[in-house]
Coordinates of C-alpha atoms in Angstrom, one line a residue:
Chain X
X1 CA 0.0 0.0 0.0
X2 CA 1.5 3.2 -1.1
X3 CA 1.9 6.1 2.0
X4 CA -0.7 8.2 2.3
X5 CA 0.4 11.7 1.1
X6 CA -0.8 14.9 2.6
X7 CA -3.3 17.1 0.9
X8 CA -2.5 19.9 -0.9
X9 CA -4.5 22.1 1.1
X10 CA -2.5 20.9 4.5
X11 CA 0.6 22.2 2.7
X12 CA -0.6 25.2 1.4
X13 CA -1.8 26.2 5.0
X14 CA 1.2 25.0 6.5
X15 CA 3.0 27.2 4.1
X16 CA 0.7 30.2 4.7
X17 CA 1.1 29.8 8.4
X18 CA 4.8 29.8 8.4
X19 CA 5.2 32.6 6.4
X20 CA 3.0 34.4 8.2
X21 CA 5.3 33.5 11.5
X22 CA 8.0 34.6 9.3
X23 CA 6.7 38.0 9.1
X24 CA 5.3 38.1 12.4
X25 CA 9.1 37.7 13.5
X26 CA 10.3 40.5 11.6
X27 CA 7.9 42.7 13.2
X28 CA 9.0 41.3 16.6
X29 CA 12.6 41.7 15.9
X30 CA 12.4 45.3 15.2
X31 CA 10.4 45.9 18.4
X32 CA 13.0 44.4 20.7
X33 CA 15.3 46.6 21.9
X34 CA 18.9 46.3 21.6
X35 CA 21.1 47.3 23.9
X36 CA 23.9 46.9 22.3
X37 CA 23.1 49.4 19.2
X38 CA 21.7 52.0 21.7
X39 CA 25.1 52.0 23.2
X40 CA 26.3 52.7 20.0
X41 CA 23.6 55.1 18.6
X42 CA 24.8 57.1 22.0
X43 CA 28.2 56.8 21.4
X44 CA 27.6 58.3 17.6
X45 CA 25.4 61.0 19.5
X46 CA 28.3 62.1 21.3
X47 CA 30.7 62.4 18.5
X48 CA 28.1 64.5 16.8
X49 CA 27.7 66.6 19.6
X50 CA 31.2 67.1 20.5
X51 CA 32.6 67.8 16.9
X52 CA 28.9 70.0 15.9
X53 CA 28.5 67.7 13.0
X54 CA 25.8 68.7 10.6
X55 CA 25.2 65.8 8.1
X56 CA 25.5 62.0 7.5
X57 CA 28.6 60.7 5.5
X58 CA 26.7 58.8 3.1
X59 CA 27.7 60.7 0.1
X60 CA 31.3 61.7 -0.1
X61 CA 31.4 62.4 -3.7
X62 CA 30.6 66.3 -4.0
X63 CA 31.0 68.5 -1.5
X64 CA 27.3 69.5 -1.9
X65 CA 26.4 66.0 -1.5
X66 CA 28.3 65.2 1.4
X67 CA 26.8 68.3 3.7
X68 CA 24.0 68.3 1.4
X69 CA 22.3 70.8 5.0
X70 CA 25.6 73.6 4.2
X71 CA 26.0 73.6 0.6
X72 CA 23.9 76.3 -1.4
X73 CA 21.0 75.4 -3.4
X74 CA 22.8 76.3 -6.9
X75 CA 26.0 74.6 -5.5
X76 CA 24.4 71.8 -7.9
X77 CA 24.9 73.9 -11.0
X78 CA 28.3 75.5 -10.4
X79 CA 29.8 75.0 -13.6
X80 CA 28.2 77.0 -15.6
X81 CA 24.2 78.2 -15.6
X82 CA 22.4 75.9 -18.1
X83 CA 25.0 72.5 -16.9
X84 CA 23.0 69.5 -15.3
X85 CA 24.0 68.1 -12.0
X86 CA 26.4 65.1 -13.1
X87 CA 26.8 63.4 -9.5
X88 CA 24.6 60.3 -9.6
X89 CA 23.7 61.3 -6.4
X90 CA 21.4 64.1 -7.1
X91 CA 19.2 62.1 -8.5
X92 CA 18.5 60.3 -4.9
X93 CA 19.2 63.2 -2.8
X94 CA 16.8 65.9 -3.2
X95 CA 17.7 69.7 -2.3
X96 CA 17.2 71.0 1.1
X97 CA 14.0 72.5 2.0
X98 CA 15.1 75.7 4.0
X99 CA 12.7 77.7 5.6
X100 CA 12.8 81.4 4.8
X101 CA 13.6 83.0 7.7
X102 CA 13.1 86.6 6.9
X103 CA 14.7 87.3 3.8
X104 CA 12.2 86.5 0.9
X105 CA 14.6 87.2 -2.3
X106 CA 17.2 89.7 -0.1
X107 CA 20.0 87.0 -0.7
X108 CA 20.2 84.0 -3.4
X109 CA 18.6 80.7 -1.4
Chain J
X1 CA -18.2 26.2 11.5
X2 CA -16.0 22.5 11.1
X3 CA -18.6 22.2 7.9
X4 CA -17.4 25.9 6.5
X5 CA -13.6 25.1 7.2
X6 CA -13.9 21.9 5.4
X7 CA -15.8 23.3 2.3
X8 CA -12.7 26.0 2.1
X9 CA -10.3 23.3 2.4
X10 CA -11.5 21.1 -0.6
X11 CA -11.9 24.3 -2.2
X12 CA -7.9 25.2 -1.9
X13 CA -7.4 21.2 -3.0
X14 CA -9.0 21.7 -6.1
X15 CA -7.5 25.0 -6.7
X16 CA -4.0 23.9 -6.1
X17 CA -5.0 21.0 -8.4
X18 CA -6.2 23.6 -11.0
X19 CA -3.1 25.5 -10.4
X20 CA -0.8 22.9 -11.3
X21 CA -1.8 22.2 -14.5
X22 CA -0.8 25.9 -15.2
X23 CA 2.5 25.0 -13.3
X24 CA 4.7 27.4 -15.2
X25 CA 2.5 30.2 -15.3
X26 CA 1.8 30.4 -12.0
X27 CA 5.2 29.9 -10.3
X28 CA 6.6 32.4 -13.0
X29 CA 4.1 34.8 -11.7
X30 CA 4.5 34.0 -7.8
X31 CA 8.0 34.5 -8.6
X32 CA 7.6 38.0 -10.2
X33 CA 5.3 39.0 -7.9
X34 CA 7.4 37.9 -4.8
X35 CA 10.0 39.8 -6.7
X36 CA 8.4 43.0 -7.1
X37 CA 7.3 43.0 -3.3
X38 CA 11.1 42.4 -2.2
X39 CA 12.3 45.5 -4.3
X40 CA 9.4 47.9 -3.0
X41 CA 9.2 46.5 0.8
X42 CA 13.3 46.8 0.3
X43 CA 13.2 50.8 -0.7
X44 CA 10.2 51.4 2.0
X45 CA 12.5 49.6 5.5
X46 CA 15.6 50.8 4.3
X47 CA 14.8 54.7 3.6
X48 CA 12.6 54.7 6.9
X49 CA 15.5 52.7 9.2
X50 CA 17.6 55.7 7.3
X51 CA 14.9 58.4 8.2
X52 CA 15.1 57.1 12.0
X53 CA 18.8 56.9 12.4
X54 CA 19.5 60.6 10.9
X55 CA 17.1 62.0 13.3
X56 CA 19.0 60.2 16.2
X57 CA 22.0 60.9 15.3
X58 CA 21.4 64.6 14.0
X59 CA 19.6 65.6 17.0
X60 CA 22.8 66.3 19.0
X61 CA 24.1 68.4 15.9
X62 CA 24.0 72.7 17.0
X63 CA 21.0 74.1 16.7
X64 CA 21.7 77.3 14.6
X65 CA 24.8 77.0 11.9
X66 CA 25.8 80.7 11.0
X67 CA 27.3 81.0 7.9
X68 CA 28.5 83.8 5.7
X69 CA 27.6 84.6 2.7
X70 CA 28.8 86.4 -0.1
X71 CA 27.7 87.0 -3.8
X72 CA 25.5 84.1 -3.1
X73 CA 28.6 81.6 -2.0
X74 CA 29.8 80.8 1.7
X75 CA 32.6 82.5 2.6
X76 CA 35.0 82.5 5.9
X77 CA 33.7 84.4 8.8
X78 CA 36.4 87.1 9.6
X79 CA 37.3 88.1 13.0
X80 CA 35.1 90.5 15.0
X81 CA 32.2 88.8 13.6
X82 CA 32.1 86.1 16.5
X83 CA 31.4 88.9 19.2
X84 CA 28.9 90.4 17.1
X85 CA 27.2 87.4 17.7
X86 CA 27.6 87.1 21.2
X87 CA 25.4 90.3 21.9
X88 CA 22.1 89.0 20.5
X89 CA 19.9 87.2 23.9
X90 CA 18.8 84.0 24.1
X91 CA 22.4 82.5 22.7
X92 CA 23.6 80.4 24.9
X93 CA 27.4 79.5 23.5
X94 CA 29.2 80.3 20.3
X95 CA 31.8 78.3 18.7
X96 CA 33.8 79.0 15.2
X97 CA 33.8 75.9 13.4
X98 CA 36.6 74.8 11.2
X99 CA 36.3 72.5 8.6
X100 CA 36.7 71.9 4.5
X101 CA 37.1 69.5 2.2
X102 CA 40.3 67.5 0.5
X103 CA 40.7 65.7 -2.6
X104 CA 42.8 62.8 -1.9
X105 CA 44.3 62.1 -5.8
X106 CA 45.5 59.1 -4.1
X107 CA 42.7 57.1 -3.7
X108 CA 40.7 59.6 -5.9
X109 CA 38.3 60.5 -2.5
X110 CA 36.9 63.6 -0.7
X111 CA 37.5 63.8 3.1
X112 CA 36.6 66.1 5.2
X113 CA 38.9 67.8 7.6
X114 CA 37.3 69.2 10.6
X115 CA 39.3 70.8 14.4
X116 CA 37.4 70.1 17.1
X117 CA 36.8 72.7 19.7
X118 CA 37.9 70.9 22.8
X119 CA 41.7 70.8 21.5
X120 CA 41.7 67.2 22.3
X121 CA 44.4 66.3 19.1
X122 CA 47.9 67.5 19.2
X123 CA 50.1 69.0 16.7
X124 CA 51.0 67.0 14.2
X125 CA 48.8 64.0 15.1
X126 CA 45.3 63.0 12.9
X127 CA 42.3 61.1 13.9
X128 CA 40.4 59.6 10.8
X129 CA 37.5 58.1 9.9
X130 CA 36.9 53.9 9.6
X131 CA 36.7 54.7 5.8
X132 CA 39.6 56.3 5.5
X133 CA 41.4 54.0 7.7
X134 CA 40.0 51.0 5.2
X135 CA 41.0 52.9 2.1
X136 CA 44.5 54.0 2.5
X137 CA 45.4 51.1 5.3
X138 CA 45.5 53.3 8.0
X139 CA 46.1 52.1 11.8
X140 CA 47.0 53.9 14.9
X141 CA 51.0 54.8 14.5
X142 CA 51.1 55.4 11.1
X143 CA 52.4 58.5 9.2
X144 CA 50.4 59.6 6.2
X145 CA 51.4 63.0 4.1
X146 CA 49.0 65.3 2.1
X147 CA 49.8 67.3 -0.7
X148 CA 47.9 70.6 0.4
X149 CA 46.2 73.2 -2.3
X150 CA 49.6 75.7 -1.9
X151 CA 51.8 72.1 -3.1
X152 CA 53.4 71.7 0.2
X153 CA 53.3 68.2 1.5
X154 CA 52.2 67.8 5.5
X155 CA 52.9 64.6 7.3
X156 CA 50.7 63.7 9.8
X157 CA 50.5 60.8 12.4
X158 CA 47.6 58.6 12.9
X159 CA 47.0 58.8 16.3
X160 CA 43.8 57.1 16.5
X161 CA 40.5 56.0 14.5
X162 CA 37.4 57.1 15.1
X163 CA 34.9 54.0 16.3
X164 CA 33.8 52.0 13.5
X165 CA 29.8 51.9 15.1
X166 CA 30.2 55.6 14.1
X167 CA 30.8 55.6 10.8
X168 CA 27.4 56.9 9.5
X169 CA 28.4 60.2 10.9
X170 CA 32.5 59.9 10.4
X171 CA 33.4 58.0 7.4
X172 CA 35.8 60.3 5.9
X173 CA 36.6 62.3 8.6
X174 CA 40.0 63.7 9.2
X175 CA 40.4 65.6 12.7
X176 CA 43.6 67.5 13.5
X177 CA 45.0 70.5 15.7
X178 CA 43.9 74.3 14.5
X179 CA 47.3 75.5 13.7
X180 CA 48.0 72.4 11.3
X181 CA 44.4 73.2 9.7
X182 CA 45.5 76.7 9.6
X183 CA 48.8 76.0 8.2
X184 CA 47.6 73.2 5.4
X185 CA 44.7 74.9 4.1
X186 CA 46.5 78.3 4.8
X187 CA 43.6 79.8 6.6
X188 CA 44.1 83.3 7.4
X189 CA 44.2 83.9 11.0
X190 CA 41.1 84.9 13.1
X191 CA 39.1 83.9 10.2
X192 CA 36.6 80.6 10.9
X193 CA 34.4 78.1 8.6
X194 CA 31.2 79.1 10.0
X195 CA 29.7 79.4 13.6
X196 CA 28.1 76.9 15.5
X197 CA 25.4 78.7 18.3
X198 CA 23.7 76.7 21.0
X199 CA 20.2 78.6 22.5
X200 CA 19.3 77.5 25.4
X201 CA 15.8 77.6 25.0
X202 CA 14.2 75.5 22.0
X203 CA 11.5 77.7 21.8
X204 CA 13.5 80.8 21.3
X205 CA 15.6 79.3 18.1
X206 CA 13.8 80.5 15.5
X207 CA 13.7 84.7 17.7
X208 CA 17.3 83.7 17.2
X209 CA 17.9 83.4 13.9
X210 CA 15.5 86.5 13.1
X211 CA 17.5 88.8 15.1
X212 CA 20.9 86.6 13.2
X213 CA 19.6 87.6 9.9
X214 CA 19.0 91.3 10.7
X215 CA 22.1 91.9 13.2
X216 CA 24.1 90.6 10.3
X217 CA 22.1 90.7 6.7
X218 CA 25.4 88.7 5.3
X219 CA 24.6 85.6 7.1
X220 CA 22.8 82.7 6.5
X221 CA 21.4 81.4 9.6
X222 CA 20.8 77.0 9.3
X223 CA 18.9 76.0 11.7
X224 CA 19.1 72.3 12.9
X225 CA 15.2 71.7 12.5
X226 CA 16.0 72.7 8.9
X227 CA 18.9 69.9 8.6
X228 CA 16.1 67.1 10.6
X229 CA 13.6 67.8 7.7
X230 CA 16.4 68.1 5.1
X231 CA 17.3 64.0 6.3
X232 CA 13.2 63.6 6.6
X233 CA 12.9 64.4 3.0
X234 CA 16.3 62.1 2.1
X235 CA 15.7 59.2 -0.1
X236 CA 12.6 59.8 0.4
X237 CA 10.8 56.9 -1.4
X238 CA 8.9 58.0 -3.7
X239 CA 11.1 60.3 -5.2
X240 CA 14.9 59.8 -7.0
X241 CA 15.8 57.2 -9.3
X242 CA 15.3 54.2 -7.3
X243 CA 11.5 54.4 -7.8
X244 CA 12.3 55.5 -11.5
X245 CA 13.7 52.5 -11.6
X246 CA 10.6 50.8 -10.1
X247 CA 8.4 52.0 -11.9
X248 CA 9.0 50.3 -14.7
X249 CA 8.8 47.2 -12.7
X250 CA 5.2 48.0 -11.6
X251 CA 4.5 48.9 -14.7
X252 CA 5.6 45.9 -16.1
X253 CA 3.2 44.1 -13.3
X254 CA 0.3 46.0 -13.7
X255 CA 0.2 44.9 -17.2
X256 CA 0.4 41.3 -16.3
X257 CA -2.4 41.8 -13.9
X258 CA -3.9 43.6 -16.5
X259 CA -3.5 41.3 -19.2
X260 CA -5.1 38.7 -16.3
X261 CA -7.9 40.9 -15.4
X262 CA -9.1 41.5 -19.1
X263 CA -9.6 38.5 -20.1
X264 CA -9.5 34.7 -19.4
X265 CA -7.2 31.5 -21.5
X266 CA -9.6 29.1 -23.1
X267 CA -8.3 26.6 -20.3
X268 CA -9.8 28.7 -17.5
X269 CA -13.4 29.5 -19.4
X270 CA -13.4 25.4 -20.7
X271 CA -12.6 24.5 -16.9
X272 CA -15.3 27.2 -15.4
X273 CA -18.1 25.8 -18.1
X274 CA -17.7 22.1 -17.0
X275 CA -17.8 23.3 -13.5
X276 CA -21.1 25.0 -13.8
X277 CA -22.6 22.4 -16.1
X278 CA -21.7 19.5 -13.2
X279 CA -23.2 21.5 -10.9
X280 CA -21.3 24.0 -9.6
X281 CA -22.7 27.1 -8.0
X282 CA -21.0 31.1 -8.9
X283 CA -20.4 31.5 -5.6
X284 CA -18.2 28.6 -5.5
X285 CA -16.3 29.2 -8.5
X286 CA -15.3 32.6 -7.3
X287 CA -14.8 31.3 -3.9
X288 CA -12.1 29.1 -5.9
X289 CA -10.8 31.9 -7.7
X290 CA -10.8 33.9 -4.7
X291 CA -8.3 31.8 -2.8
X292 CA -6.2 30.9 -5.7
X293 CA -5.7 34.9 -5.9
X294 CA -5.3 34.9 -2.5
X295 CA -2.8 32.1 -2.0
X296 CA -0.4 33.8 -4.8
X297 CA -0.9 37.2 -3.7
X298 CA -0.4 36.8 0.3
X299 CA 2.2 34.1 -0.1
X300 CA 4.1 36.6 -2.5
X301 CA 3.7 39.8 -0.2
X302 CA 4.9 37.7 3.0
X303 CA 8.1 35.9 1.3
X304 CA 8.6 39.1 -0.5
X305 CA 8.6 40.9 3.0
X306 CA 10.7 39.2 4.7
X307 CA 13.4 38.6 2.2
X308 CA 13.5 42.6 2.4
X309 CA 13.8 42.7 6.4
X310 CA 16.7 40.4 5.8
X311 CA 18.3 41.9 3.0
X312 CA 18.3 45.1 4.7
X313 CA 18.9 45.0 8.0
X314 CA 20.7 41.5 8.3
X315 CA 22.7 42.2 4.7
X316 CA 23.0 45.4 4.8
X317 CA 21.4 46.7 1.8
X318 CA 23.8 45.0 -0.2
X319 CA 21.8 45.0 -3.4
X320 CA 21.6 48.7 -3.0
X321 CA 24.6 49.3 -2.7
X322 CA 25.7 50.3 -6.3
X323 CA 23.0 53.0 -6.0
X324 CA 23.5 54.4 -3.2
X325 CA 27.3 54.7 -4.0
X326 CA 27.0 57.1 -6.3
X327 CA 30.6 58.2 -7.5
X328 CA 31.7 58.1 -4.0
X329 CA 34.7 56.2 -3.4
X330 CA 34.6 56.3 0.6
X331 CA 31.3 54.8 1.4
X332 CA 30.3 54.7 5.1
X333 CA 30.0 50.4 6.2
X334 CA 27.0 50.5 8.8
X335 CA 24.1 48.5 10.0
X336 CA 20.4 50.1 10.2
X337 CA 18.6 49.3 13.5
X338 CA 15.4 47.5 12.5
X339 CA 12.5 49.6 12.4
X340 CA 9.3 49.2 10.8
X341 CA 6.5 51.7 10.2
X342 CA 3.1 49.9 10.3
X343 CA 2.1 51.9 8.1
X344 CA 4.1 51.7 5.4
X345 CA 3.5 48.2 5.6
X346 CA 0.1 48.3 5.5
X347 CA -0.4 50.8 2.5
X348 CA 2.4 47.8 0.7
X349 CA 0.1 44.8 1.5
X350 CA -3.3 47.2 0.7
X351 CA -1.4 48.2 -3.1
X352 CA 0.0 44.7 -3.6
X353 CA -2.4 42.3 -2.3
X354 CA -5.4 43.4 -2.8
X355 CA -5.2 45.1 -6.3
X356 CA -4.5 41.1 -8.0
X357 CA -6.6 39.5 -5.6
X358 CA -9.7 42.2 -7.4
X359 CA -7.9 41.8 -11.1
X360 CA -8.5 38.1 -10.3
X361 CA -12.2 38.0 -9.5
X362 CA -13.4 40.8 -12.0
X363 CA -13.2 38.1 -15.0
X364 CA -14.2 35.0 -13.5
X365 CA -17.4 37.0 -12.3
X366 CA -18.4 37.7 -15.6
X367 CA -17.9 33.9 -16.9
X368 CA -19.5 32.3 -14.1
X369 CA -22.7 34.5 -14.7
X370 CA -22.8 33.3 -18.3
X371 CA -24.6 30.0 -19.5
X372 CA -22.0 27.2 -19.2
X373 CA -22.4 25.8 -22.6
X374 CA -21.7 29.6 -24.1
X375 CA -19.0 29.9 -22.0
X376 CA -17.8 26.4 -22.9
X377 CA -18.1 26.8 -26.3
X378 CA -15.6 29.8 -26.1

């Protein structure tokens, strides 16, 4: 007698249900704290404080891109009025949004 | 109720049957679809765990940069202009920052060199960054010369390197005494990059920068609410090229679920006739459908999901990577702390799920209301 095989539907549900634990993990994981990267987070804190940094070192490439919160908005454009921004980055970083503080058109940016 | 889960489970038995005569087809699509879901649940955990971790890390940043302008470009702050400063109420301290950028032709890479104002480095001794210490070989003890802008070379020792947990913040950071900054970059003395104002009160920040702007018209006030909403906006997903990118992918699904949605293979319509014709209700033929939709849709969106938390915060983005690198050649080496926004989740599963799930049904409705032997007969 051949052994009786599950049916499809058992599967399908067991499949469902495990990938539903799957992602029920995830969600789990990223609510538990760790101590280990707050220590760090605090640590990277401190070095911002201490030095006064302004911006993230994700993009080193441009200097507009690396303190993308310092660099002018036409910092983009420097070479000459009509060029294109060549730095790949610009297409994922988008310009700052400043709030005008008093000076509506006193100043460029 | 045992009756009802029964009913449901012969149903997903014949569907799954149904299904695999179409084996191809439906893996292909389970596969694209898991696919698609990876990419977009990818792009939505890894800009938010971004999102969270510059707000962190950037709250400790000053909360009013001065800087001067002129003709529209920053320019040094010259002396005197620090105690002008100093008069206006409500700042609490003032600090001239020093900092500017180097081209390393070396390695072909920016850094940025930076004093810090508690004098901690001494004269002729650097502190750099981790990427800097992975890109030229650096480690504590070593010498390392620059070539500055006037030609002269300066050697420096390595006295330490910054903490590799930091690197989001420090990757190409080079930090050294004022008078070798002043000396390398030939700064003239008294003069400063910008200033760096703390105010005591949060409130009074934005009083602050009003009375900046008209005590000195040449300035340019940043305030560090401004830099928080600049890294709010960052990568912000639904912007930039990565989405350009995507969009073509979702394009390229919505005209499979299209293609799905308008119309049914002679298979499917033969297979819904004989059902009818032995019996069959139309609720139980879309109650078929329903769950074949279902199964592809929901498995999809869950495997898809969690391959993304894993890729992301376990692999570090790594299939990113050569878009997020840019040009750059120091690229900071770090590891996002797991966060999820519920929502964003939610609006994913509400535009991934349930649009197929509907593009699924719409058809079979409209052949399970016709007579069976029309429908059979094509």
């Amino acid at each position: 007698m051949r052994p009786m095989r599950p049916r499809p539907s058992t599967l399908a549900l067991l499949l469902l249900m495990l990938a539903t634990a799957a992602f029920a993990a995830t969600l789990l994981d990223a609510a538990v704290p760790r101590e280990q990267r707050e220590a760090e987070l605090n640590a990277t804190r401190a070095l911002v404080a201490r030095l006064g940094l302004t911006d993230l070192a994700l993009f080193t490439e441009a200097r507009y891109t690396r303190h993308p919160s310092q660099a002018d908005l036409h910092s983009a454009f420097q070479d000459h009025p009509l060029a294109l921004e060549h730095f790949p980055t610009g297409s994922l970083l988008p310009p700052p949004r400043y709030e005008i503080v008093v000076r509506e058109t006193a100043l460029p940016d | 109720m045992k009756l009802w889960f029964e009913k449901q489970r012969y149903l997903i038995d014949f569907t799954l049957a149904s299904m695999a005569r179409r084996k191809a087809r439906n893996l292909g699509l389970l596969g694209v679809y898991t696919v698609l879901v990876f990419v977009l649940a990818s792009v939505a955990l890894y800009t938010h765990a971004l999102r969270v971790e510059a707000a962190k890390v950037l709250a400790a940043s000053p909360e009013v940069i001065l800087q001067r302008l002129v003709a529209g470009r920053h320019d040094l702050i010259p002396p005197g202009y620090l105690e002008k400063v100093g008069r206006i109420r409500g700042v609490q301290k003032k600090e001239g920052r020093l900092w500017g950028y180097y081209y390393d032709a070396v390695v072909k890479a920016n850094y940025t060199f930076m004093v810090p104002n508690d004098a901690s480095i001494a004269k002729g001794e650097i502190v750099v960054g981790p990427a800097l210490e992975r890109s030229r070989g650096l480690a504590a003890g070593n010498g390392i010369s620059f070539r500055s802008y006037s030609g002269k070379l300066h050697t420096f020792i390595v006295a330490s390197v910054l903490p590799q947990a930091s690197e989001i913040a420090s990757a190409d950071l080079v930090l050294m005494h004022e008078e070798d900054f002043r000396a390398f970059f030939d700064y003239p003395v008294g003069h400063y990059t910008d200033i760096a104002l703390s105010v005591a009160n949060p409130l009074e920040v934005r009083n602050v920068a009003l009375k900046l702007a008209a005590a000195l018209p040449d300035s340019r006030p940043i305030l560090r609410d401004e830099v928080l909403r600049t890294y709010a906006s960052i990568f912000d997903w639904r912007e930039g090229i990565v989405l350009a990118l995507l969009s073509a992918a979702i394009l390229a699904f919505g005209i499979l679920a299209w293609e799905k949605a308008s119309g049914l293979s002679a298979d499917e319509k033969r297979e819904i006739g004989i059902l009818k014709a032995i019996g069959w209700e139309t609720g139980d033929i879309i109650k078929m459908k329903f769950w074949e939709g279902l199964l592809i849709s929901l498995t999809a969106f869950l495997a898809g999901f969690v391959a993304a938390y894993l890729h992301v915060f376990y692999f570090a983005a790594t299939l990113f990577e050569p878009v997020l690198k840019g040009w750059a050649v120091l690229y900071p080496e770090f590891r996002l702390t797991p966060h999820i926004d519920g929502l964003q989740v939610a609006t994913l599963f509400f535009f991934t799920v349930f649009p197929y799930a509907a593009a699924v049904l719409a058809p079979i409705w409209k052949a399970a209301i016709t007579d069976p032997d029309a429908v059979m007969r094509g």
